[in-house]
mmCIF file of C-alpha atoms in Angstrom:
data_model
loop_
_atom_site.group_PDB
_atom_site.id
_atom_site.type_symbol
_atom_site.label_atom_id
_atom_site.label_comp_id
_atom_site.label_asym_id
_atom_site.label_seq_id
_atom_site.Cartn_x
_atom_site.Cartn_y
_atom_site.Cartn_z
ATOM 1 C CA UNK A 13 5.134 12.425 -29.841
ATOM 2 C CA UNK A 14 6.963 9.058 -30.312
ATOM 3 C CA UNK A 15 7.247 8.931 -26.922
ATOM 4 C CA UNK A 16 3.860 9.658 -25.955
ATOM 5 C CA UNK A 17 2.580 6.892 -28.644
ATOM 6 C CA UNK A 18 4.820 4.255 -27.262
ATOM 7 C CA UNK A 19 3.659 5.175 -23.630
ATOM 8 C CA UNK A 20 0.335 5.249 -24.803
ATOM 9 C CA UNK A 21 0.651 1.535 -25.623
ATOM 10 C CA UNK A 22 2.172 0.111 -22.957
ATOM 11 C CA UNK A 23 1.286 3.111 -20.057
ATOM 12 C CA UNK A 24 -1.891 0.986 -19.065
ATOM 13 C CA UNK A 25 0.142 -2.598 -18.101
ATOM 14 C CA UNK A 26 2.751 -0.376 -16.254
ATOM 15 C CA UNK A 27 0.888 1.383 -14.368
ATOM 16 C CA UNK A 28 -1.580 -1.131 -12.923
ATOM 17 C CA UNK A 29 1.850 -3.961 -13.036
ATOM 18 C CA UNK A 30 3.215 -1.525 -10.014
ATOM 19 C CA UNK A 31 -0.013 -0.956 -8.422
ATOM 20 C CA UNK A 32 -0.805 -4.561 -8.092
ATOM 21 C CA UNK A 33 2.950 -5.182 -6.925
ATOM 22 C CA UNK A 34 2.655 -2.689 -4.177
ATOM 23 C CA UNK A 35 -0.862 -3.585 -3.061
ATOM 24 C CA UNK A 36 0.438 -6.984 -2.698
ATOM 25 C CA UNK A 37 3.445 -6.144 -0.988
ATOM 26 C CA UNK A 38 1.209 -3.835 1.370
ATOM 27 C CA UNK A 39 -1.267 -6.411 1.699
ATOM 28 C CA UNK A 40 1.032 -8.535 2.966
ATOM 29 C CA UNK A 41 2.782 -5.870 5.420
ATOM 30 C CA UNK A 42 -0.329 -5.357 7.661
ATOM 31 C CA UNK A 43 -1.417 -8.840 7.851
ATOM 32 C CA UNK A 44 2.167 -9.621 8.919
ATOM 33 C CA UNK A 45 1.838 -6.871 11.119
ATOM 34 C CA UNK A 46 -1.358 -7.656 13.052
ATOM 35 C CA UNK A 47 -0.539 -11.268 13.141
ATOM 36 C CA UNK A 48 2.671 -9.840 15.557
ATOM 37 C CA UNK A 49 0.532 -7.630 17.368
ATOM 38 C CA UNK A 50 -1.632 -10.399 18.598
ATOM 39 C CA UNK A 51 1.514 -12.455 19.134
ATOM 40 C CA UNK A 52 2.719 -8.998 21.202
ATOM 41 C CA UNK A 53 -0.701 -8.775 23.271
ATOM 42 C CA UNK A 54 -1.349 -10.370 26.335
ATOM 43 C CA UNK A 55 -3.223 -13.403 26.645
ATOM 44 C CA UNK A 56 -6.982 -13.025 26.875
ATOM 45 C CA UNK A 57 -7.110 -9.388 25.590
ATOM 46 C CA UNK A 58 -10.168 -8.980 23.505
ATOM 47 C CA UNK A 59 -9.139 -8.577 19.517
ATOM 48 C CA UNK A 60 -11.257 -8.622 16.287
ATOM 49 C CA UNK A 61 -9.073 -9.232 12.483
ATOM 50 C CA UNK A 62 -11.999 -7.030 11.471
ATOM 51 C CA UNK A 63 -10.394 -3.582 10.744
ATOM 52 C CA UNK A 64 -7.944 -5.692 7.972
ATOM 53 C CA UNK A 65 -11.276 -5.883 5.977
ATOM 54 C CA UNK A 66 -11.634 -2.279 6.389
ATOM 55 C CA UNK A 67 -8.362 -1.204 5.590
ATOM 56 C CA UNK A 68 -8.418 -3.060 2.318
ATOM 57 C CA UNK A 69 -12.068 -2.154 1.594
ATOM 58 C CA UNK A 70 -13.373 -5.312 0.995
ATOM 59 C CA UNK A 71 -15.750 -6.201 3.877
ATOM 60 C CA UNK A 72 -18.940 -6.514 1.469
ATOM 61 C CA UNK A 73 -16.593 -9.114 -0.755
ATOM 62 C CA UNK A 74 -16.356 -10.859 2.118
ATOM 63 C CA UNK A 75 -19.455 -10.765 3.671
ATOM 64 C CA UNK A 76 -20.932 -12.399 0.328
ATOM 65 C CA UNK A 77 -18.946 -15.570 0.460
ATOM 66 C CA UNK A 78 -18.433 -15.906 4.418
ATOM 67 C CA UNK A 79 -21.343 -16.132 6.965
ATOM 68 C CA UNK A 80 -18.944 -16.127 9.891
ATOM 69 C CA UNK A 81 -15.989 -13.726 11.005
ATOM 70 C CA UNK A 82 -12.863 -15.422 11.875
ATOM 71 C CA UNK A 83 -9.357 -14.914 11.999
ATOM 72 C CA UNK A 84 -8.949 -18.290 9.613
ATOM 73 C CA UNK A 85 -11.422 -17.432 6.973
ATOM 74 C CA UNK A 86 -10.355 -13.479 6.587
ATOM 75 C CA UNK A 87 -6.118 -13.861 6.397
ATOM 76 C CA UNK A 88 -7.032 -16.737 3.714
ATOM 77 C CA UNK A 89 -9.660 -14.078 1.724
ATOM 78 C CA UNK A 90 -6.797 -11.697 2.024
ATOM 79 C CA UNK A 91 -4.153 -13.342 1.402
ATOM 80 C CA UNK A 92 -4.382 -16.903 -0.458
ATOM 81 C CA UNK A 93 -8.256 -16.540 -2.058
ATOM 82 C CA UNK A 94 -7.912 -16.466 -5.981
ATOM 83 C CA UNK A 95 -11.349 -15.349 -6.073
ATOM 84 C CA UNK A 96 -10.279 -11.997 -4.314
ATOM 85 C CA UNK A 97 -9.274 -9.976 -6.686
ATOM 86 C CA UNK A 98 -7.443 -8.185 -3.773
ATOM 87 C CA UNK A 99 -5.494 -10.735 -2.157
ATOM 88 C CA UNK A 100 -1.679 -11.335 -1.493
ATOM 89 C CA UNK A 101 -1.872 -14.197 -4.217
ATOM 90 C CA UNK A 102 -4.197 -12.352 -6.901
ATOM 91 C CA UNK A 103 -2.540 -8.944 -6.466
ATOM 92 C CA UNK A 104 0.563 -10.983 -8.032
ATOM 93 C CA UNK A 105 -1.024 -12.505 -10.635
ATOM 94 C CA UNK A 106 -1.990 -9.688 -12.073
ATOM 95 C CA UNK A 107 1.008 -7.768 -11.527
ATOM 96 C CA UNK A 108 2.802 -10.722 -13.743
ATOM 97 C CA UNK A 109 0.126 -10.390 -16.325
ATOM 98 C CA UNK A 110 0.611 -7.105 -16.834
ATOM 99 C CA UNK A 111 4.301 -6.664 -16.699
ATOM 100 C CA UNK A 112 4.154 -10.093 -19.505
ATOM 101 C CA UNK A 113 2.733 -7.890 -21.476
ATOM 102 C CA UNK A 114 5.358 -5.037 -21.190
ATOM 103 C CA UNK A 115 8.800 -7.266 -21.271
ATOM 104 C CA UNK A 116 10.232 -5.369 -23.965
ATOM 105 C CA UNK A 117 10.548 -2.072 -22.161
ATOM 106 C CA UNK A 118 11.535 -3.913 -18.556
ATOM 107 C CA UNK A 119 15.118 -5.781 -17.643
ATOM 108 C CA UNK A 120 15.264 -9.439 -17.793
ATOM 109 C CA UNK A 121 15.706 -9.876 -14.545
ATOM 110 C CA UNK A 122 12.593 -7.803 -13.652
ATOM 111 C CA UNK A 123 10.337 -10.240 -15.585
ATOM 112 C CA UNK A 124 12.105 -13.620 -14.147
ATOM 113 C CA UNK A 125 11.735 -11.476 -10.549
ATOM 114 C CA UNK A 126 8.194 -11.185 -11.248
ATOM 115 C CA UNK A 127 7.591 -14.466 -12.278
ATOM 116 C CA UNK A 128 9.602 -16.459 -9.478
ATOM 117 C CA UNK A 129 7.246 -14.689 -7.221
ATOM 118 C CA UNK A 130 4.252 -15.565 -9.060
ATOM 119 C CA UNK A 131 5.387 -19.304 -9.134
ATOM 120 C CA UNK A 132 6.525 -19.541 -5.368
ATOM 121 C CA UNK A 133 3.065 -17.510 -4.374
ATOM 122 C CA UNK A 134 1.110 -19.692 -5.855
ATOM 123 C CA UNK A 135 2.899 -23.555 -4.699
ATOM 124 C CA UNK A 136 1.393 -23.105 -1.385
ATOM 125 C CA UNK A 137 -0.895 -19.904 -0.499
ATOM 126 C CA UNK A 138 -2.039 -21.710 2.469
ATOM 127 C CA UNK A 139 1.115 -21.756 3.939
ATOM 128 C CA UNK A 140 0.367 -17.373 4.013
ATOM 129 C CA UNK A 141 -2.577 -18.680 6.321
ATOM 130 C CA UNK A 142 -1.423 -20.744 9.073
ATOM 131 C CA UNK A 143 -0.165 -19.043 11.930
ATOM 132 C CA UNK A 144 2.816 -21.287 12.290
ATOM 133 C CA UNK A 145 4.073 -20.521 8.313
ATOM 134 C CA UNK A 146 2.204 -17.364 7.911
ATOM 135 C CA UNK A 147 4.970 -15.065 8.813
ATOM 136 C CA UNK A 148 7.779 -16.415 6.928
ATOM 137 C CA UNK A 149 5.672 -16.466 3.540
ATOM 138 C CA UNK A 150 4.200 -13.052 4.274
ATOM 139 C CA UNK A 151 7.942 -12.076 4.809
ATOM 140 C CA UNK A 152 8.967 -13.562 1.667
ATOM 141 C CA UNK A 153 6.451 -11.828 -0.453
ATOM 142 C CA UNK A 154 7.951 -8.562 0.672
ATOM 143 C CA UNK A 155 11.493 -9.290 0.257
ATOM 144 C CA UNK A 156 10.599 -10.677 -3.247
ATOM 145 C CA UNK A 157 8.887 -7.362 -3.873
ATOM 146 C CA UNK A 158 11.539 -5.360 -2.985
ATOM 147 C CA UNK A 159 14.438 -7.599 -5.257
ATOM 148 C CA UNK A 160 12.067 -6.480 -8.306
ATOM 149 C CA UNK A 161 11.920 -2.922 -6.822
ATOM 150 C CA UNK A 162 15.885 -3.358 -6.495
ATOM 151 C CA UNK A 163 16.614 -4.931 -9.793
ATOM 152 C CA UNK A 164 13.942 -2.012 -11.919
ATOM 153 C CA UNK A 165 15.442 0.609 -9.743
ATOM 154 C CA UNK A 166 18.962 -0.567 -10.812
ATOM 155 C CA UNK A 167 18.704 -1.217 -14.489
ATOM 156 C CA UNK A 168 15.898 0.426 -16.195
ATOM 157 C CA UNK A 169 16.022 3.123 -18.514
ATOM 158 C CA UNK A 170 15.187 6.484 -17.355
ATOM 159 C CA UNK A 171 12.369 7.436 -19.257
ATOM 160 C CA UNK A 172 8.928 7.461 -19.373
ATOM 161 C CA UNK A 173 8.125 3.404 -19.000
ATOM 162 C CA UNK A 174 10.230 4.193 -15.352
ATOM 163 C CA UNK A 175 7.748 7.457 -14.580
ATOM 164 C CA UNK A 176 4.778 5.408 -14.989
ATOM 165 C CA UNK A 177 6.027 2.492 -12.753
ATOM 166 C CA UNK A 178 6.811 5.007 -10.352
ATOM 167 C CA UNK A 179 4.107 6.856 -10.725
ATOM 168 C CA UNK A 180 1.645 3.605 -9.885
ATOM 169 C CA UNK A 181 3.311 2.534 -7.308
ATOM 170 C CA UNK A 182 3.254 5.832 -5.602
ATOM 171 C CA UNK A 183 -0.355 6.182 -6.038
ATOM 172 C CA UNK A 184 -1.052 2.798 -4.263
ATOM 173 C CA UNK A 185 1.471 2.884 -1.558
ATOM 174 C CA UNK A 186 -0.238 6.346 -0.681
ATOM 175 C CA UNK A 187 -3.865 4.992 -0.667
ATOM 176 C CA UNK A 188 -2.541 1.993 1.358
ATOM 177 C CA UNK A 189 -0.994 4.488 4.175
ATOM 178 C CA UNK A 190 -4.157 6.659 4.354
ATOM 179 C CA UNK A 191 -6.050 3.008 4.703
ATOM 180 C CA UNK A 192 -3.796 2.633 7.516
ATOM 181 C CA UNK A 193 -4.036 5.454 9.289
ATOM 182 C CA UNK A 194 -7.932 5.890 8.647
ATOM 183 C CA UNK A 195 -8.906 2.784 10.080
ATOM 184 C CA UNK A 196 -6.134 1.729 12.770
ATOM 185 C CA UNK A 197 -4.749 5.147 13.876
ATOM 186 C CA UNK A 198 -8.228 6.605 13.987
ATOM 187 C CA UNK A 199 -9.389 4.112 16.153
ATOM 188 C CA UNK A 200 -6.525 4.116 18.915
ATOM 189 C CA UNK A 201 -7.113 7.617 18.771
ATOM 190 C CA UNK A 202 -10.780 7.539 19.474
ATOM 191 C CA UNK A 203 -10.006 4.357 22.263
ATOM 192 C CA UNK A 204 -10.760 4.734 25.923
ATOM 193 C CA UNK A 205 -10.997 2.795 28.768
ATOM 194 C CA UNK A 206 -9.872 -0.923 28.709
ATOM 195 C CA UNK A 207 -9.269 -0.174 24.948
ATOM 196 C CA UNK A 208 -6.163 2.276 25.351
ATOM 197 C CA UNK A 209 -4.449 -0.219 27.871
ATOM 198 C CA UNK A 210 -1.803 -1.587 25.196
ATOM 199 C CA UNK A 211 -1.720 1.526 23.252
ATOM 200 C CA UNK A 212 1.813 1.630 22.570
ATOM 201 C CA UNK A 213 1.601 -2.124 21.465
ATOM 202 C CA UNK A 214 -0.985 -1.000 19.167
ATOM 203 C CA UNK A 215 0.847 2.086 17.645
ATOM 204 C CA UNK A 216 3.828 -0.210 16.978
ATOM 205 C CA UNK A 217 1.932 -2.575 14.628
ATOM 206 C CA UNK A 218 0.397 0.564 12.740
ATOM 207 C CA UNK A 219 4.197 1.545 11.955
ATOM 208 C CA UNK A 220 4.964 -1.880 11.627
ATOM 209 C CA UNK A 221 2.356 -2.193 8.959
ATOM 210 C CA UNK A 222 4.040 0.095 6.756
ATOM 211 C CA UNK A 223 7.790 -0.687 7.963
ATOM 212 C CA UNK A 224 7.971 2.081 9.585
ATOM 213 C CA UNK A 225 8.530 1.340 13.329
ATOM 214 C CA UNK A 226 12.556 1.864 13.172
ATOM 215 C CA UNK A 227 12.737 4.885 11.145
ATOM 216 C CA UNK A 228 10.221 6.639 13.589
ATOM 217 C CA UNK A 229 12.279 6.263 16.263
ATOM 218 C CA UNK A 230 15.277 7.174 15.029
ATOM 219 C CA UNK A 231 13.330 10.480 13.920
ATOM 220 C CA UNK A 232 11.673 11.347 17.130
ATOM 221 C CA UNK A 233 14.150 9.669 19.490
ATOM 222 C CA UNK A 234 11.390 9.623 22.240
ATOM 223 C CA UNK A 235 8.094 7.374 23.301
ATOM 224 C CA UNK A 236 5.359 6.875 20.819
ATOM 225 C CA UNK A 237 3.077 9.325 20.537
ATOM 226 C CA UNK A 238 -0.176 8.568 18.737
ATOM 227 C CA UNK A 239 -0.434 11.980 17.233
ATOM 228 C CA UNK A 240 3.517 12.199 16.302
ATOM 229 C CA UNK A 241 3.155 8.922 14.915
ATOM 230 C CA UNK A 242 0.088 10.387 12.516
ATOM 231 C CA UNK A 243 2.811 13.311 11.465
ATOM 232 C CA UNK A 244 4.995 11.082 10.947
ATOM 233 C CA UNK A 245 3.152 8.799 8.187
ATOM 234 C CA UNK A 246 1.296 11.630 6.775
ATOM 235 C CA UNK A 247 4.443 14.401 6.300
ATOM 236 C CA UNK A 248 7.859 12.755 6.859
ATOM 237 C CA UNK A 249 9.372 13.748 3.525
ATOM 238 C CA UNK A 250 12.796 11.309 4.412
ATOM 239 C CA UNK A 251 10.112 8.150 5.075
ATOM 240 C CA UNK A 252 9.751 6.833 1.922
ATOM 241 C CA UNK A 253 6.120 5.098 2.730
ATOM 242 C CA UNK A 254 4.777 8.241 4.309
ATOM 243 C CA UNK A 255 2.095 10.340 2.278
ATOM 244 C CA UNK A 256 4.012 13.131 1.584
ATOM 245 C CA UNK A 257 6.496 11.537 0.219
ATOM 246 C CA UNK A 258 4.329 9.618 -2.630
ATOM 247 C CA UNK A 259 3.359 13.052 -2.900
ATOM 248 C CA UNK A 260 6.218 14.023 -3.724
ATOM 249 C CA UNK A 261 7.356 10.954 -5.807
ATOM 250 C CA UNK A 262 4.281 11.673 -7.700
ATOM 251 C CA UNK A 263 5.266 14.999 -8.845
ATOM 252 C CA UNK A 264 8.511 13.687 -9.924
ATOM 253 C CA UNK A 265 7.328 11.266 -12.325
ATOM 254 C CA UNK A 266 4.662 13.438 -13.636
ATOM 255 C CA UNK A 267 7.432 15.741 -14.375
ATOM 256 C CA UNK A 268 8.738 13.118 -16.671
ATOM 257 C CA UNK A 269 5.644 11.993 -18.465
ATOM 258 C CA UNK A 270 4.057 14.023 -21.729
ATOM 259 C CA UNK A 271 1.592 16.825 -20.682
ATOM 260 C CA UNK A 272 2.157 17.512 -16.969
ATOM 261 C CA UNK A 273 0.556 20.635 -16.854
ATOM 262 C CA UNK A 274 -2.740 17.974 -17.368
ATOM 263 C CA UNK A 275 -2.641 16.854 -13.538
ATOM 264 C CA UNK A 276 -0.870 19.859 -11.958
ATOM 265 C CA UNK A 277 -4.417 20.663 -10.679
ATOM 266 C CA UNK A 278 -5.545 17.409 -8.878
ATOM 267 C CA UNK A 279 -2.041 16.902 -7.945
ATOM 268 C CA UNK A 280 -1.982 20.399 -5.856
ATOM 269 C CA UNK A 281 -5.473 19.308 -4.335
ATOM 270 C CA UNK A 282 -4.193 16.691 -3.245
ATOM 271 C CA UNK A 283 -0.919 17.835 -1.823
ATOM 272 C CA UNK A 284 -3.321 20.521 -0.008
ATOM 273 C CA UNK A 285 -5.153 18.023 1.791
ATOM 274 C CA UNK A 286 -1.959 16.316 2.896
ATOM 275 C CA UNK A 287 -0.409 19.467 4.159
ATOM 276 C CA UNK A 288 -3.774 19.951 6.165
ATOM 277 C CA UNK A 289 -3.545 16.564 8.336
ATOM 278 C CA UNK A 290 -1.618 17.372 11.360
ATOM 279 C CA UNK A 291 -4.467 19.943 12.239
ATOM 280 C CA UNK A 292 -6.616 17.067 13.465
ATOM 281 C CA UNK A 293 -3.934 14.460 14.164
ATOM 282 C CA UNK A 294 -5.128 13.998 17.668
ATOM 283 C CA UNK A 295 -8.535 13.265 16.715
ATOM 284 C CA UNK A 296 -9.761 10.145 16.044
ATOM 285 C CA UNK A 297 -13.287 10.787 13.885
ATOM 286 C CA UNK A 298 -11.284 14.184 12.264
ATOM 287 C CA UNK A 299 -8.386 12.110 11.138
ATOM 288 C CA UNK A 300 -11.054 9.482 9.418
ATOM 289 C CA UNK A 301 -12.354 11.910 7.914
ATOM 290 C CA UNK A 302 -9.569 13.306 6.862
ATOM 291 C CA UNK A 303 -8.119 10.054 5.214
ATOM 292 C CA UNK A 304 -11.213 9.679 3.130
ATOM 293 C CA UNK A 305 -10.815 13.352 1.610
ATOM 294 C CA UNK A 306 -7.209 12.263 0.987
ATOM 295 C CA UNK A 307 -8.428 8.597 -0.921
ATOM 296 C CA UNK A 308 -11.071 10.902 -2.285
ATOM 297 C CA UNK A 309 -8.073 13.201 -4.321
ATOM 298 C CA UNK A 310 -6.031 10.170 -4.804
ATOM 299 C CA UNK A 311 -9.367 8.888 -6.809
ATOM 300 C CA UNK A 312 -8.993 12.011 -8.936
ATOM 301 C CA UNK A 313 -5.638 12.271 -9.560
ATOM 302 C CA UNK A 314 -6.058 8.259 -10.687
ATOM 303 C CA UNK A 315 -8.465 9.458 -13.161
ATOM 304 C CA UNK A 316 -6.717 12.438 -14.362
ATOM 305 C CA UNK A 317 -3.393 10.259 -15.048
ATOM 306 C CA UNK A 318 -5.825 7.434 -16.845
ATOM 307 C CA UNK A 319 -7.505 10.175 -19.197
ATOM 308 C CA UNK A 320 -4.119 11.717 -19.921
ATOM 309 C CA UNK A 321 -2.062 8.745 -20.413
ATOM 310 C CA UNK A 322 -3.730 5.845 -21.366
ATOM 311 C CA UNK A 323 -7.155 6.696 -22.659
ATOM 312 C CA UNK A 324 -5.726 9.055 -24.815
ATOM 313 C CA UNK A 325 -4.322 8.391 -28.119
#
C-alpha cells in the first residue's frame, strides 16, 4: 500500500512527463522525415504538408489561427508555436514541468537532461522552421530525447516510478505509429496513377518517420513492400517503435504497477485489434479504419490506467 500511495502522488507527473517527451520526440521524427522526403522527390512533383496536421490531429487548431495552408506556417504550428499545446517546443515544456515536479524519484542527470533540452528548445524554435536549420534542430531534439531515455534507462530504480514512465511512453509512441500508418500508409496504399510514381520514396519517409527505415531492411532483406512495411510497424515484436511491441512494453509495466488485473481487459482488446491488422494491410480505407479502432482502445486503456492509478486514492 505504501507503494501504491507514493505512486498515487507522483503517478500523474510521470506518466504525462514521458508522454509529452515522446510526443515531442515523435513530433519531431515525422517533420524531419517529410522535410527529407521532399528533399528526396523530384523537382516539380505535386506535395501538400497537409497529412502532418492529420497525423498529429490538430488540423481544426490550426485552421482557427491560420487562413492559409503553407509549408512555413504549419512546421512553425508544429514545431516552434507555444500556443500549440502540441508542438516540438510545448511538448517539452511540459514534459520539464512535470518531471520538476517528480525530481525526487528521478536521477540527477535525468532532470538536468530534461532541462538542457528545455533551455536549448526554447533559444531559437525558429531555427526548427527554416529549411536550411530545420534538420539539424529537429535532429537534436531526438538525440536529446534519447540521452534522457539513456540516462533513466541506466540509473533509475526499478520500481513502480520506472513502470509508469514506461508505461506513458509506450502508450504515446503507440498512438504516434498508428497516426502514422493511418494517415501516410493508408494513403500510398489507396494512391493510383501519377500518385504511386515515387512510391518507394514515399514508403521510406513513413519508416523514416518512426526510425525505422534500417531495421526494416535488415528484417526483410528485399524491396519495400507497402503491405510488408504495414506488418512490419504494426507486429515486429524486435522493432522497438512498432505497435506490438508498445503492446508488449505495456504489459510489462502493468505487471509492475499495483492492481494489474484492473486493465488486463482493455489491455487484451487492444492487443486483439493489433493482432487483427495484417488482414487488411493491403488496403488503404481498411487499414484507416483499422488505425482508428486501434487509437480508439489506446483511448481506453488511457482511461483505465488514469482511474486505476492516479484518480484513485
Amino acid at each position: 500500500m505504501g507503494g501504491l500511495m507514493l505512486l498515487s502522488r507522483v503517478a500523474e507527473h510521470l506518466y504525462w512527463g514521458s508522454r509529452y517527451l515522446e510526443r515531442a520526440e515523435d513530433t519531431a521524427r515525422v517533420v524531419r522525415s517529410f522535410t527529407e522526403v521532399l528533399l528526396d522527390l523530384p523537382a516539380g512533383v505535386a506535395t501538400s504538408w497537409e497529412p502532418l496536421l492529420a497525423i498529429v490531429g490538430s488540423r481544426d487548431a490550426f485552421d482557427a489561427h491560420h487562413a492559409a495552408v503553407t509549408e512555413r506556417d504549419i512546421v512553425r504550428f508544429l514545431v516552434a508555436d507555444s500556443g500549440n499545446p502540441g508542438s516540438v517546443v510545448s511538448s517539452i515544456a511540459q514534459a520539464r514541468e512535470n518531471l520538476r515536479t517528480t525530481r525526487e524519484v528521478l536521477p540527477r542527470e535525468g532532470w538536468q537532461a530534461v532541462n538542457d533540452l528545455y533551455l536549448f528548445s526554447g533559444r531559437e524554435p525558429e531555427a526548427g522552421v527554416d529549411r536550411r536549420s530545420r534538420s539539424r534542430f529537429l535532429s537534436r531534439v531526438i538525440d536529446e530525447c534519447r540521452q534522457l531515455d539513456g540516462v533513466l534507462s541506466g540509473c533509475m530504480l526499478r520500481d513502480e516510478a520506472y513502470s509508469m514512465w514506461r508505461l506513458g511512453e509506450a502508450i504515446e509512441r503507440a498512438d504516434m505509429t498508428t497516426r502514422v500508418l493511418g494517415v501516410r500508409a493508408a494513403a500510398l496504399l489507396s494512391a493510383t496513377g501519377s500518385a504511386a510514381d515515387y512510391d518507394d520514396v514515399q514508403w521510406m519517409g513513413v519508416l523514416r518517420s518512426v526510425s525505422g527505415l534500417q531495421m526494416y531492411q535488415r528484417s526483410t532483406r528485399g524491396p519495400i513492400d507497402g503491405a510488408e512495411v504495414v506488418r512490419f510497424l504494426v507486429l515486429e515484436p524486435d522493432f522497438p517503435r512498432s505497435v506490438k511491441a508498445c503492446v508488449g512494453r505495456m504489459r510489462e509495466a502493468l505487471s509492475h504497477l499495483p492492481r494489474p488485473h484492473l486493465t488486463t481487459s482493455a489491455l487484451d482488446e487492444l492487443d486483439a485489434l493489433v493482432a487483427s491488422v495484417p488482414a487488411v494491410a493491403d488496403d488503404g480505407a481498411l487499414l484507416d479504419d483499422a488505425m482508428d479502432e486501434v487509437q480508439v482502445a489506446l483511448g481506453q486503456l488511457h482511461d483505465v490506467v488514469y482511474a486505476t492509478f492516479v484518480a484513485a486514492e
